[in-house]
PDB file of C-alpha atoms in Angstrom:
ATOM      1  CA  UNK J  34      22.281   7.757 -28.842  1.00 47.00           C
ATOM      2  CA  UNK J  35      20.572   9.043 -25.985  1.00 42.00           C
ATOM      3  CA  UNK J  36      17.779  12.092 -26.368  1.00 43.00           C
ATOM      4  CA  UNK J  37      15.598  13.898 -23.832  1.00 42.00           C
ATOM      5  CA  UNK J  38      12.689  15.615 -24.732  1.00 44.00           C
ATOM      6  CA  UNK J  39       9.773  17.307 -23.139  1.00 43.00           C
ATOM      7  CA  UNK J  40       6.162  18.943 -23.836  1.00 45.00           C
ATOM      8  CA  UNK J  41       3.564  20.903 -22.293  1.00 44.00           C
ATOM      9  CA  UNK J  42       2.609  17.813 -19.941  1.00 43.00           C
ATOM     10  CA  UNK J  43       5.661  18.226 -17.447  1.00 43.00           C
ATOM     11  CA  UNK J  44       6.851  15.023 -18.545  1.00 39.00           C
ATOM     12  CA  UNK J  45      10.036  14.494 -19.891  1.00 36.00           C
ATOM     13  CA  UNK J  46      11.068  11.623 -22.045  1.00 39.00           C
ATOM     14  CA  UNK J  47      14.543  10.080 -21.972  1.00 38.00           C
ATOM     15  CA  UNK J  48      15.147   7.918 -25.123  1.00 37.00           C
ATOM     16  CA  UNK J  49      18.347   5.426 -25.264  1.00 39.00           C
ATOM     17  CA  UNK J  50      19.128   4.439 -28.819  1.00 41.00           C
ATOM     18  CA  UNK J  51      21.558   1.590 -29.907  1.00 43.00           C
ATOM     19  CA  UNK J  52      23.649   3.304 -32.485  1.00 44.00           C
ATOM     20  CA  UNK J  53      24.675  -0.209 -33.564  1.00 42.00           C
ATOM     21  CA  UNK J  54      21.284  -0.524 -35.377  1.00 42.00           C
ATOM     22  CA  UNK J  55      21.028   3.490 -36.288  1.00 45.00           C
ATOM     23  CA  UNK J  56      23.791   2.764 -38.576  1.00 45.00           C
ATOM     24  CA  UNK J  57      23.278  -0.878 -39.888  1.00 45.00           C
ATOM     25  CA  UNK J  58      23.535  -1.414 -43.352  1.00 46.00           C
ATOM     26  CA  UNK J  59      20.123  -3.110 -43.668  1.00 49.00           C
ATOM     27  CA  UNK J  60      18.131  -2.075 -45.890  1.00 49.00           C
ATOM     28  CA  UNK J  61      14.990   0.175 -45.529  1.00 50.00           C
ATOM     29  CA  UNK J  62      12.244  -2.481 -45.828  1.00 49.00           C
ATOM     30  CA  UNK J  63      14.239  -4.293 -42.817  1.00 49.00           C
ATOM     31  CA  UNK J  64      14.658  -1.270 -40.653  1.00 47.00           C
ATOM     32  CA  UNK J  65      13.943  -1.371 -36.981  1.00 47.00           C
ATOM     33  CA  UNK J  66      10.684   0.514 -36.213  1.00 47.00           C
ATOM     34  CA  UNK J  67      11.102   3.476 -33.645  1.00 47.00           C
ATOM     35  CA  UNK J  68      10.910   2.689 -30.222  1.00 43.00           C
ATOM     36  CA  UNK J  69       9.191   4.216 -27.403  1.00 44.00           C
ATOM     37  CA  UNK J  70      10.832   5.752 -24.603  1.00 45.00           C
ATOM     38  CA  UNK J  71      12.467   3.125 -22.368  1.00 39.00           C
ATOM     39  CA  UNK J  72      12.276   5.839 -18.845  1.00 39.00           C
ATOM     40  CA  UNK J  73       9.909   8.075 -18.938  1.00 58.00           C
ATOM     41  CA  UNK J  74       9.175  10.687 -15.593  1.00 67.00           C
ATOM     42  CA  UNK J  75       6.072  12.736 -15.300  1.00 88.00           C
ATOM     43  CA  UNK J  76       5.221  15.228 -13.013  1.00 90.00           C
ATOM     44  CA  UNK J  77       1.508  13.010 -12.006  1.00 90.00           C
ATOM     45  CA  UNK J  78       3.560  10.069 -11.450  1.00 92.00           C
ATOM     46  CA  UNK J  79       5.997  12.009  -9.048  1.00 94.00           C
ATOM     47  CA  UNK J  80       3.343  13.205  -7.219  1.00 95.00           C
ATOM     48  CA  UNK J  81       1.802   9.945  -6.872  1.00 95.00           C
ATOM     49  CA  UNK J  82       5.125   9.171  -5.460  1.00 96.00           C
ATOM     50  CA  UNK J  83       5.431  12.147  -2.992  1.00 97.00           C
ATOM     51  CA  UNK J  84       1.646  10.774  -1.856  1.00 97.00           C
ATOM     52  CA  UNK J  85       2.445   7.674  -1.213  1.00 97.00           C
ATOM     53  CA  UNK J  86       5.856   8.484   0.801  1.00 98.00           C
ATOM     54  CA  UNK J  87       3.548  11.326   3.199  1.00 97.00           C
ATOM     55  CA  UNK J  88       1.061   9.425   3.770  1.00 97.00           C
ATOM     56  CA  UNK J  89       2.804   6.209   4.551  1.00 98.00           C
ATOM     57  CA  UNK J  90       5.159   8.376   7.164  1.00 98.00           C
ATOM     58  CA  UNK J  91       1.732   9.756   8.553  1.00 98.00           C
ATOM     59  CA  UNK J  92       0.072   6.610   9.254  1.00 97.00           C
ATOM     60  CA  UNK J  93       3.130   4.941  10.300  1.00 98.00           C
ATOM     61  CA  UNK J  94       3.249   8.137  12.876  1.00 98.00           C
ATOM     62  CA  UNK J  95       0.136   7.948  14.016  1.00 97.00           C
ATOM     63  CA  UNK J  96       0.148   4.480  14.684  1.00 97.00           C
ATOM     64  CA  UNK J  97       3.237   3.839  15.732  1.00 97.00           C
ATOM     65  CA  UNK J  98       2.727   6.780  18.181  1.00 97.00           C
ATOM     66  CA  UNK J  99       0.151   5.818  19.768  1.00 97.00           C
ATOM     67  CA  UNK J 100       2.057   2.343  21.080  1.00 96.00           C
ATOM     68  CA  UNK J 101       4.961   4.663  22.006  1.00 96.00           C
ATOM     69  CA  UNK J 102       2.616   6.902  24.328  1.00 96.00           C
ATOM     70  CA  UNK J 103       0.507   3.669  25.852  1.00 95.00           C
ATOM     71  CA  UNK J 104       4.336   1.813  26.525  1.00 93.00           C
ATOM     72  CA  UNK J 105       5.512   5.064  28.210  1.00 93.00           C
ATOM     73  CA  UNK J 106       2.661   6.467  29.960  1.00 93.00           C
ATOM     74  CA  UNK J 107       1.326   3.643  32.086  1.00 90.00           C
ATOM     75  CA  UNK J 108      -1.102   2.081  29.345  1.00 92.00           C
ATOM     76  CA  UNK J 109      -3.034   5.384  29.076  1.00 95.00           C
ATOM     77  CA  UNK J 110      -4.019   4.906  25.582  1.00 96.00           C
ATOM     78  CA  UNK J 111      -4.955   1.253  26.103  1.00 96.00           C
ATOM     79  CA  UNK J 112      -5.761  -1.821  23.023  1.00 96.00           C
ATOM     80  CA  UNK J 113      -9.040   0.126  22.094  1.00 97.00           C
ATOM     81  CA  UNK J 114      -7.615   3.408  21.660  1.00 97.00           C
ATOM     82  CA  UNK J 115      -4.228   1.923  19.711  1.00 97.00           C
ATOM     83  CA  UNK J 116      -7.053   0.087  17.676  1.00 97.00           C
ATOM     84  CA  UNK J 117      -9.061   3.710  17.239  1.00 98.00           C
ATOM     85  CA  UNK J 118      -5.638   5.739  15.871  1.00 98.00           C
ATOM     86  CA  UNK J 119      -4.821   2.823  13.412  1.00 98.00           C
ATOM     87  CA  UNK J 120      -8.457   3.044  12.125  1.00 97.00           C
ATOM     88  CA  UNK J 121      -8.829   6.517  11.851  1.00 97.00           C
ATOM     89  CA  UNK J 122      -5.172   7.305  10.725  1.00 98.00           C
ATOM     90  CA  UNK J 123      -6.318   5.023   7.840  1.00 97.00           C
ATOM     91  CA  UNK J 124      -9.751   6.483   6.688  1.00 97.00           C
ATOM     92  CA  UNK J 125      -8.472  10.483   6.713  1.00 97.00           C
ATOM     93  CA  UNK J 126      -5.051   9.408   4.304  1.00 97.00           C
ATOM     94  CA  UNK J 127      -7.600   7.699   2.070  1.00 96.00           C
ATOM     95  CA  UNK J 128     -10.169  10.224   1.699  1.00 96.00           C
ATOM     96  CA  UNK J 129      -7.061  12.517   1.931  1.00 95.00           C
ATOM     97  CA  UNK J 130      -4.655  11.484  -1.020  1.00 95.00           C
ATOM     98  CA  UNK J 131      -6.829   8.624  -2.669  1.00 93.00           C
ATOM     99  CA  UNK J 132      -7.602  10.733  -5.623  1.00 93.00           C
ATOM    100  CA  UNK J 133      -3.781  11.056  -5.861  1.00 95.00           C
ATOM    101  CA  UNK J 134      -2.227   7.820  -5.632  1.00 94.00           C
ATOM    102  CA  UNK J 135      -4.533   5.270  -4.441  1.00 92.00           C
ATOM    103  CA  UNK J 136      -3.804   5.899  -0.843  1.00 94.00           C
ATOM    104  CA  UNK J 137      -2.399   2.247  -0.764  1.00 96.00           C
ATOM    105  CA  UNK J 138       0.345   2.602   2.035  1.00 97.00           C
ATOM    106  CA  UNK J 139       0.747  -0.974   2.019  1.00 97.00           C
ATOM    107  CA  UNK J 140       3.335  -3.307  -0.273  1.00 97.00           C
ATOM    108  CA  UNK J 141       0.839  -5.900   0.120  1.00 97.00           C
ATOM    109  CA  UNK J 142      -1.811  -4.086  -1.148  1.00 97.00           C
ATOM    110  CA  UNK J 143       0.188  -2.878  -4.581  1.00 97.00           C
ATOM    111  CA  UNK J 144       0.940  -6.196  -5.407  1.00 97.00           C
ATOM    112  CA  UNK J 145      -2.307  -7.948  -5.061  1.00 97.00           C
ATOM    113  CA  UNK J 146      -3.980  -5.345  -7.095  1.00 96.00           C
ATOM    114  CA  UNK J 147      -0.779  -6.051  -9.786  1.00 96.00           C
ATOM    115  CA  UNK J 148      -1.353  -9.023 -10.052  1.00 95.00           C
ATOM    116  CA  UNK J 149      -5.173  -8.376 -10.629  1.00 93.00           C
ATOM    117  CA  UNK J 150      -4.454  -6.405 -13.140  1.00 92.00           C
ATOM    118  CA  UNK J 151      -5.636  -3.353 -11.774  1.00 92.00           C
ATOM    119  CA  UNK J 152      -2.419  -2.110 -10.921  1.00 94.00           C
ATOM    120  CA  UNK J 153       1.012  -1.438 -13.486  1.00 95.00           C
ATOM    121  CA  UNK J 154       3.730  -4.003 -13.023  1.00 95.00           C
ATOM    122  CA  UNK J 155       6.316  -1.628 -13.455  1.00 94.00           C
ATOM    123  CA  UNK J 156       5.181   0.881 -11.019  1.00 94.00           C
ATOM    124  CA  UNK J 157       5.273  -1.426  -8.094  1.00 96.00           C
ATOM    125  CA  UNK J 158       8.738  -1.310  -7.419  1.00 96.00           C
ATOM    126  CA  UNK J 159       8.229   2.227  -6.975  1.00 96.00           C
ATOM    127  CA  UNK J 160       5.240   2.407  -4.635  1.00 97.00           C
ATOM    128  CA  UNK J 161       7.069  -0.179  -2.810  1.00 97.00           C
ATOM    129  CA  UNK J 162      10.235   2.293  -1.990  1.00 97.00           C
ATOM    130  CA  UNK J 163       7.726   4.976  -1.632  1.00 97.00           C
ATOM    131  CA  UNK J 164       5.814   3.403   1.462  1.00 98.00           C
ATOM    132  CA  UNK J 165       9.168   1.943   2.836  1.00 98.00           C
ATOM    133  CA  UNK J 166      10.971   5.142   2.458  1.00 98.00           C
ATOM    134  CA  UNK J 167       7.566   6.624   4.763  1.00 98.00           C
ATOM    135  CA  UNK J 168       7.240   4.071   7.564  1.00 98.00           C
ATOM    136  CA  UNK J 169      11.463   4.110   8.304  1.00 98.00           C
ATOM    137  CA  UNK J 170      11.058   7.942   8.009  1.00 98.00           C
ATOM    138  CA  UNK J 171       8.167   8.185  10.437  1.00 98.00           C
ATOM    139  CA  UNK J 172       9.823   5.423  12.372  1.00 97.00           C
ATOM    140  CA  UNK J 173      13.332   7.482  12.780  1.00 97.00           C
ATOM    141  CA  UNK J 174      11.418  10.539  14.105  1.00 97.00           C
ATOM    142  CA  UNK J 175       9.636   8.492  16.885  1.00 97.00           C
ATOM    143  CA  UNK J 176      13.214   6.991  17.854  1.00 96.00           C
ATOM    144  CA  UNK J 177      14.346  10.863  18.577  1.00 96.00           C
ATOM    145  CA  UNK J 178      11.222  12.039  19.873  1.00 95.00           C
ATOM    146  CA  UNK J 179      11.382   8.951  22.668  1.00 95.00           C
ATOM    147  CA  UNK J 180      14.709   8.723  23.381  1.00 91.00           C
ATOM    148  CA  UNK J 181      16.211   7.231  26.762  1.00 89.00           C
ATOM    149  CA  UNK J 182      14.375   5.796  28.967  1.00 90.00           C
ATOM    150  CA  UNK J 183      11.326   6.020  26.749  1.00 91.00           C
ATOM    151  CA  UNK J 184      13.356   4.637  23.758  1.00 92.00           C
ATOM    152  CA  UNK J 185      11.138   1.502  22.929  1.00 93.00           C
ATOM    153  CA  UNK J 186      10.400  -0.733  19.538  1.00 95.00           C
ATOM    154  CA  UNK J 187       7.367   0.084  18.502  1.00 95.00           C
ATOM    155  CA  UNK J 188       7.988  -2.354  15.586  1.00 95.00           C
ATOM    156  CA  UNK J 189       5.768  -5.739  15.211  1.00 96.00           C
ATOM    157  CA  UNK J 190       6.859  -8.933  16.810  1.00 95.00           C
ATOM    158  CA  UNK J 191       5.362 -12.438  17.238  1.00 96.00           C
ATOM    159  CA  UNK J 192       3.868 -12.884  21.038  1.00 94.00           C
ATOM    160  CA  UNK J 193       3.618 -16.772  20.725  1.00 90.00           C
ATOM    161  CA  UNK J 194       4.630 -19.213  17.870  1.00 94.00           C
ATOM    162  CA  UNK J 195       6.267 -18.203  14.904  1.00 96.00           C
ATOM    163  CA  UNK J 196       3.272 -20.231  13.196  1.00 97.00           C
ATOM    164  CA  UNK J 197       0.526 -18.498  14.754  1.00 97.00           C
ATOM    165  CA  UNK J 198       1.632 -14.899  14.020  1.00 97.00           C
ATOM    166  CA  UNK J 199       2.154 -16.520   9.679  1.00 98.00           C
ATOM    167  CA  UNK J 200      -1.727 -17.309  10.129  1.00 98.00           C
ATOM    168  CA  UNK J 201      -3.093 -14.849  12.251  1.00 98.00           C
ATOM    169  CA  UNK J 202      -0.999 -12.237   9.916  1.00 98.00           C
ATOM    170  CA  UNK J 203      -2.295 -13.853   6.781  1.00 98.00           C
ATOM    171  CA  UNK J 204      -5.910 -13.884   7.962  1.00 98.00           C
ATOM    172  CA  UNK J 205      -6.248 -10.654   9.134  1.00 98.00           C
ATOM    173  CA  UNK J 206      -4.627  -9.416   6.060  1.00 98.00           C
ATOM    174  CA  UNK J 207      -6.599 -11.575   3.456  1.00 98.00           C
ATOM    175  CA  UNK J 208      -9.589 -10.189   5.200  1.00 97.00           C
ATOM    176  CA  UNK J 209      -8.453  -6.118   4.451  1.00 97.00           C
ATOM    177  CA  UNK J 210      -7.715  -6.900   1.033  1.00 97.00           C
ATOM    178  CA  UNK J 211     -11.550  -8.475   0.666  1.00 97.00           C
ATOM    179  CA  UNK J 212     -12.990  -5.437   1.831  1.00 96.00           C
ATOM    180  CA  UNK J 213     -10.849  -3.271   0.234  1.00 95.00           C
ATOM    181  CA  UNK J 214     -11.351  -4.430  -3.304  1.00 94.00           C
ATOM    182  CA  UNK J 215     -15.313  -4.498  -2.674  1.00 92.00           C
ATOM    183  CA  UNK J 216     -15.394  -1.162  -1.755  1.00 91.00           C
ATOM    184  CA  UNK J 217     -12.281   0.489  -4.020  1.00 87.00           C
ATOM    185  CA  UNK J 218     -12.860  -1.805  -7.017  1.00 83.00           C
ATOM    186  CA  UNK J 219     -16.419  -2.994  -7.333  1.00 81.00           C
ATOM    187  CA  UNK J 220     -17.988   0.229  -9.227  1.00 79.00           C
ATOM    188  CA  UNK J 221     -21.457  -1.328  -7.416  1.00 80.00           C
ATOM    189  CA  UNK J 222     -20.099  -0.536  -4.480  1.00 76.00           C
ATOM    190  CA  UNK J 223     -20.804   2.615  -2.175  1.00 75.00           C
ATOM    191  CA  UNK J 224     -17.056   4.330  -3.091  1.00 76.00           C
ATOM    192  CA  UNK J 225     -17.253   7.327  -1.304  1.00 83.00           C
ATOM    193  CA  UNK J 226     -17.047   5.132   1.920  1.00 88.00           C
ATOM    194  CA  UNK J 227     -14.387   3.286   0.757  1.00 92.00           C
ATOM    195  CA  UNK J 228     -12.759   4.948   3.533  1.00 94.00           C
ATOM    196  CA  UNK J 229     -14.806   4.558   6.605  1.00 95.00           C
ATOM    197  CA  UNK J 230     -14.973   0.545   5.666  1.00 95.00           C
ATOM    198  CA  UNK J 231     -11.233   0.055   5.631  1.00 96.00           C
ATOM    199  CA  UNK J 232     -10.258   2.204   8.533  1.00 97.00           C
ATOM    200  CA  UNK J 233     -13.262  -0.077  10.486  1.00 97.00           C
ATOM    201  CA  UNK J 234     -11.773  -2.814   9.107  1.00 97.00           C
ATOM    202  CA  UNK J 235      -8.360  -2.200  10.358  1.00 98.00           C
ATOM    203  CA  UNK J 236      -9.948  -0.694  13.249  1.00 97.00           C
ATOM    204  CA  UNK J 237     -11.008  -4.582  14.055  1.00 97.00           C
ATOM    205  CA  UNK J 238      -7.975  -6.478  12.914  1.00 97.00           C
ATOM    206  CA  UNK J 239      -5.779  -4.387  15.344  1.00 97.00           C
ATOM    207  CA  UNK J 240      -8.024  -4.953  18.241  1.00 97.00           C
ATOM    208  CA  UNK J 241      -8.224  -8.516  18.267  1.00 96.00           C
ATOM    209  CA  UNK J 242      -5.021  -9.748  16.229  1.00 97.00           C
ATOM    210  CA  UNK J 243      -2.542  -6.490  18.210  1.00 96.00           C
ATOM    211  CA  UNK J 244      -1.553  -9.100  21.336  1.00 95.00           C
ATOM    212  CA  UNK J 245      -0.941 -12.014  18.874  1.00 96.00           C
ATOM    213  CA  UNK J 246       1.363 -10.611  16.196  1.00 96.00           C
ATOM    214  CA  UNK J 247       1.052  -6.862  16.326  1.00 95.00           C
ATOM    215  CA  UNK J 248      -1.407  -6.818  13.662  1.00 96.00           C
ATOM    216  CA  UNK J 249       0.701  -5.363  10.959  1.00 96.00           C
ATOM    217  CA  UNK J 250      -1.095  -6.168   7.460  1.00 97.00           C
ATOM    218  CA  UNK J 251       1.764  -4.148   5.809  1.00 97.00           C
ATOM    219  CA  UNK J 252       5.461  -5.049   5.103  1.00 97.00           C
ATOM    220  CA  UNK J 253       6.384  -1.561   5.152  1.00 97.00           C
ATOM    221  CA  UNK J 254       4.729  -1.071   8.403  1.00 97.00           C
ATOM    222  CA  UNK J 255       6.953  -3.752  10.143  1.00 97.00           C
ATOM    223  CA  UNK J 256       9.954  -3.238   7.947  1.00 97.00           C
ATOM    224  CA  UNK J 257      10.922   0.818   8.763  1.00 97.00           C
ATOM    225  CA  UNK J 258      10.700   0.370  12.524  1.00 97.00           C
ATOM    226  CA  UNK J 259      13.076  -2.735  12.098  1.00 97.00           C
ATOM    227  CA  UNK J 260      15.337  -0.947   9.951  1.00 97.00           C
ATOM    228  CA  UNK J 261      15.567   1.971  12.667  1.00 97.00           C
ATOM    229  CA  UNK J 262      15.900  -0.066  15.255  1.00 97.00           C
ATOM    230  CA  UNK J 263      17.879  -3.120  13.924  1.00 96.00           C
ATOM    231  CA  UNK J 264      15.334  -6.120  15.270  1.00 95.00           C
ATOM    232  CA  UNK J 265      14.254  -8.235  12.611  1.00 95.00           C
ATOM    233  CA  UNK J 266      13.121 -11.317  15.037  1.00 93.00           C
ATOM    234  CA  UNK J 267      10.498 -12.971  12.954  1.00 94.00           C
ATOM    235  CA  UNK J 268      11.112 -10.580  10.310  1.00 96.00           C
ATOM    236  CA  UNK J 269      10.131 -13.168   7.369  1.00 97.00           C
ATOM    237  CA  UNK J 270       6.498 -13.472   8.979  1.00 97.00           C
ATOM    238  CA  UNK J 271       5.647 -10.049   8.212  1.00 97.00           C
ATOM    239  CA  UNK J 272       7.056 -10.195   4.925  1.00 97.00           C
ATOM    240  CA  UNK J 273       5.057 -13.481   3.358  1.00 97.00           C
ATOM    241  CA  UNK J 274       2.418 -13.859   5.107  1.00 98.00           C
ATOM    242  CA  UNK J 275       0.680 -10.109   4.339  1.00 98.00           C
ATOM    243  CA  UNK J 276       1.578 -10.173   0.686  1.00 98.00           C
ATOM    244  CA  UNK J 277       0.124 -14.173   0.301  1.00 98.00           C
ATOM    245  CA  UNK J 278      -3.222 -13.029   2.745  1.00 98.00           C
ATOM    246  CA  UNK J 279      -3.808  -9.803   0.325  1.00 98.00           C
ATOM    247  CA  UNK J 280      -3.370 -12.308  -3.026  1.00 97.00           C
ATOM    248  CA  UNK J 281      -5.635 -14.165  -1.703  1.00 97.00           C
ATOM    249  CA  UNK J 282      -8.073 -12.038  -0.329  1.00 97.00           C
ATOM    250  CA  UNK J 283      -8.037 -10.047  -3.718  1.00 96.00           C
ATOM    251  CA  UNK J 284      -8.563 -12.854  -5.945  1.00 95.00           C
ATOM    252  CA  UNK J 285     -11.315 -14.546  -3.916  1.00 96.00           C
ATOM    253  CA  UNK J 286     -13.364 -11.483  -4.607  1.00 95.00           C
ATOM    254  CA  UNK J 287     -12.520 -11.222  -8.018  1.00 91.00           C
ATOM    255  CA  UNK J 288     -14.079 -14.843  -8.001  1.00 91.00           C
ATOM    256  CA  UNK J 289     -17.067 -13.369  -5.618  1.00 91.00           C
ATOM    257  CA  UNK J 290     -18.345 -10.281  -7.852  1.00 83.00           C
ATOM    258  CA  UNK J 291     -19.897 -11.807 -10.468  1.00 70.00           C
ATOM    259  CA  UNK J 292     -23.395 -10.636 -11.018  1.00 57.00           C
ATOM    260  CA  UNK J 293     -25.780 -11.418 -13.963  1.00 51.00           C
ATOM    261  CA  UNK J 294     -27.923  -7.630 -12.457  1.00 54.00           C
ATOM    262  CA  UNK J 295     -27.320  -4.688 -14.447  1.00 52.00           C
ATOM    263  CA  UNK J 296     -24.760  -2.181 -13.011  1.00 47.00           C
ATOM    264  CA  UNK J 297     -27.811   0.467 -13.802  1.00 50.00           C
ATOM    265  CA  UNK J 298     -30.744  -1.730 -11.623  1.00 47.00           C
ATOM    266  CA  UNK J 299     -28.267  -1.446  -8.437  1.00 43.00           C
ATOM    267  CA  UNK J 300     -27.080   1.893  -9.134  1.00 44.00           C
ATOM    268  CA  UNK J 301     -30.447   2.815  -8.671  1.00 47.00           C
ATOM    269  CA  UNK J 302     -30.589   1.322  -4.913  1.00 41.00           C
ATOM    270  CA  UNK J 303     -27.371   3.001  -4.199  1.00 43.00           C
ATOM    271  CA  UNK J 304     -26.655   6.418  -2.323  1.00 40.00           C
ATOM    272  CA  UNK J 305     -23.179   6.378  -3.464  1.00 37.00           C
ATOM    273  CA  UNK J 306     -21.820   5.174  -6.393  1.00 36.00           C
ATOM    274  CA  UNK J 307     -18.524   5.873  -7.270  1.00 41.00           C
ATOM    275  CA  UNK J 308     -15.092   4.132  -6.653  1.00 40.00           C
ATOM    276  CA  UNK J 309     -12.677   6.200  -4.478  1.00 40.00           C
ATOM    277  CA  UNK J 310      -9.253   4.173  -5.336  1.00 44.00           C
ATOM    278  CA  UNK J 311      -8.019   5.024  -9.343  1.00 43.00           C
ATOM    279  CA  UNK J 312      -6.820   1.906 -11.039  1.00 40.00           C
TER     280      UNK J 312
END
């Protein structure tokens, strides 16, 4: 039996029912208790979704524009300034739809909180098509806005050894995922610049790691602009190595913030107090 329900939260309920068991000849005291709904949609968690898929496609834009421009316009935007839009395009989406879904953007970054526990298990398959569904969205509007002779990948690609970009990617990413659960996670943190720290932080990675592998730090990132433009060279790099570098980097904080001091005694030192990304 299959019933759909709905009250005043916008969410509505959808309830599947063996009708093998409705109708067993068991007994009462051996009767099945009632079960929850198996699917369940709410309007919050849509939204969540619609965040996730905008701001992905934004910073995918942004960044992925910017490497468009400098390829087609005689290096005018340079390293630095690539390194600049990726930093910034980060810190506005965070302070921008953090309060909504977490501003995570990143595949990497859903599952190492998951498997913190500071993140559903169930929902990450969704946040995962969410931030895919952005970056090959964002990606297929750069491929018709430089078309021709300005048609160029703008995806990530390893510059020397498959085994240096696996490190260099894993690094790089490991070190983002530190920073970002001190500053999202850690309630002794400053929170309200969560934002500012990780858009430095990938402000750095890109500027130093960009000639080596393309500093990517984000499945999704390197995954739409592959799908648009069918290269997948190295493709596996960019999909271990920034999931295994954000488990790790996660986890070795976990390990990190222990503290026998009061949360009140540092709260008192602190300007800010208050964690930006909802768990």
């Amino acid at each position: 039996m299959t019933e759909i329900s709905s009250n005043g939260n916008h969410e509505i309920s959808l309830t599947v029912e063996d009708d093998s068991i409705q109708n067993s000849p068991c007994p009462p005291p051996c009767k099945p208790k009632q079960e929850s709904p198996l699917i369940t949609f709410s309007l919050p968690f849509m939204q969540k979704m619609l965040a996730e898929v905008v701001g992905t496609y934004f910073l995918i834009f942004a960044g992925c524009a910017s490497v468009a421009v400098n390829t087609d316009y005689d290096k005018v935007v340079t390293l630095p300034g690539i390194s600049i839009v990726w930093g910034l395009a980060v810190m506005v989406l965070i302070y921008s739809v953090g309060h909504i879904s977490g501003a995570h953007f990143n595949p990497s970054v859903t599952i190492a909180f998951a498997t913190c526990k500071r993140f559903p298990w169930k929902q990450v398959p969704a946040y995962v098509a969410a931030q895919v569904l952005g970056s090959t969205l964002a990606a297929g509007t750069l491929r018709l806005l430089f078309s021709g002779k300005q048609d160029h990948f703008v995806g990530t690609v390893p510059s020397g050894s498959d085994i240096q970009s696996f490190v260099m990617e894993f690094i790089i990413t490991f070190y983002l995922m530190f920073i970002v659960s001190g500053v999202a996670t850690d309630n002794r943190a400053t929170g309200e610049l969560a934002g500012l720290a990780i858009g430095a932080t990938v402000l750095l990675n890109v500027m130093f790691a960009g000639p080596i592998s393309g500093a990517s730090m984000n499945p999704a990132r390197t995954l739409g602009p592959a799908i648009v433009w069918s290269q997948y060279k190295g493709i596996w790099i960019y999909m271990v190595a920034p999931i295994l570098g954000a488990v790790c980097g996660a986890w070795v904080y976990n390990m990190v913030r222990y503290t026998d001091k009061p949360s009140r005694e540092i709260a008192k030192s602190a300007s800010f107090f208050k964690a930006t990304v909802p768990t």
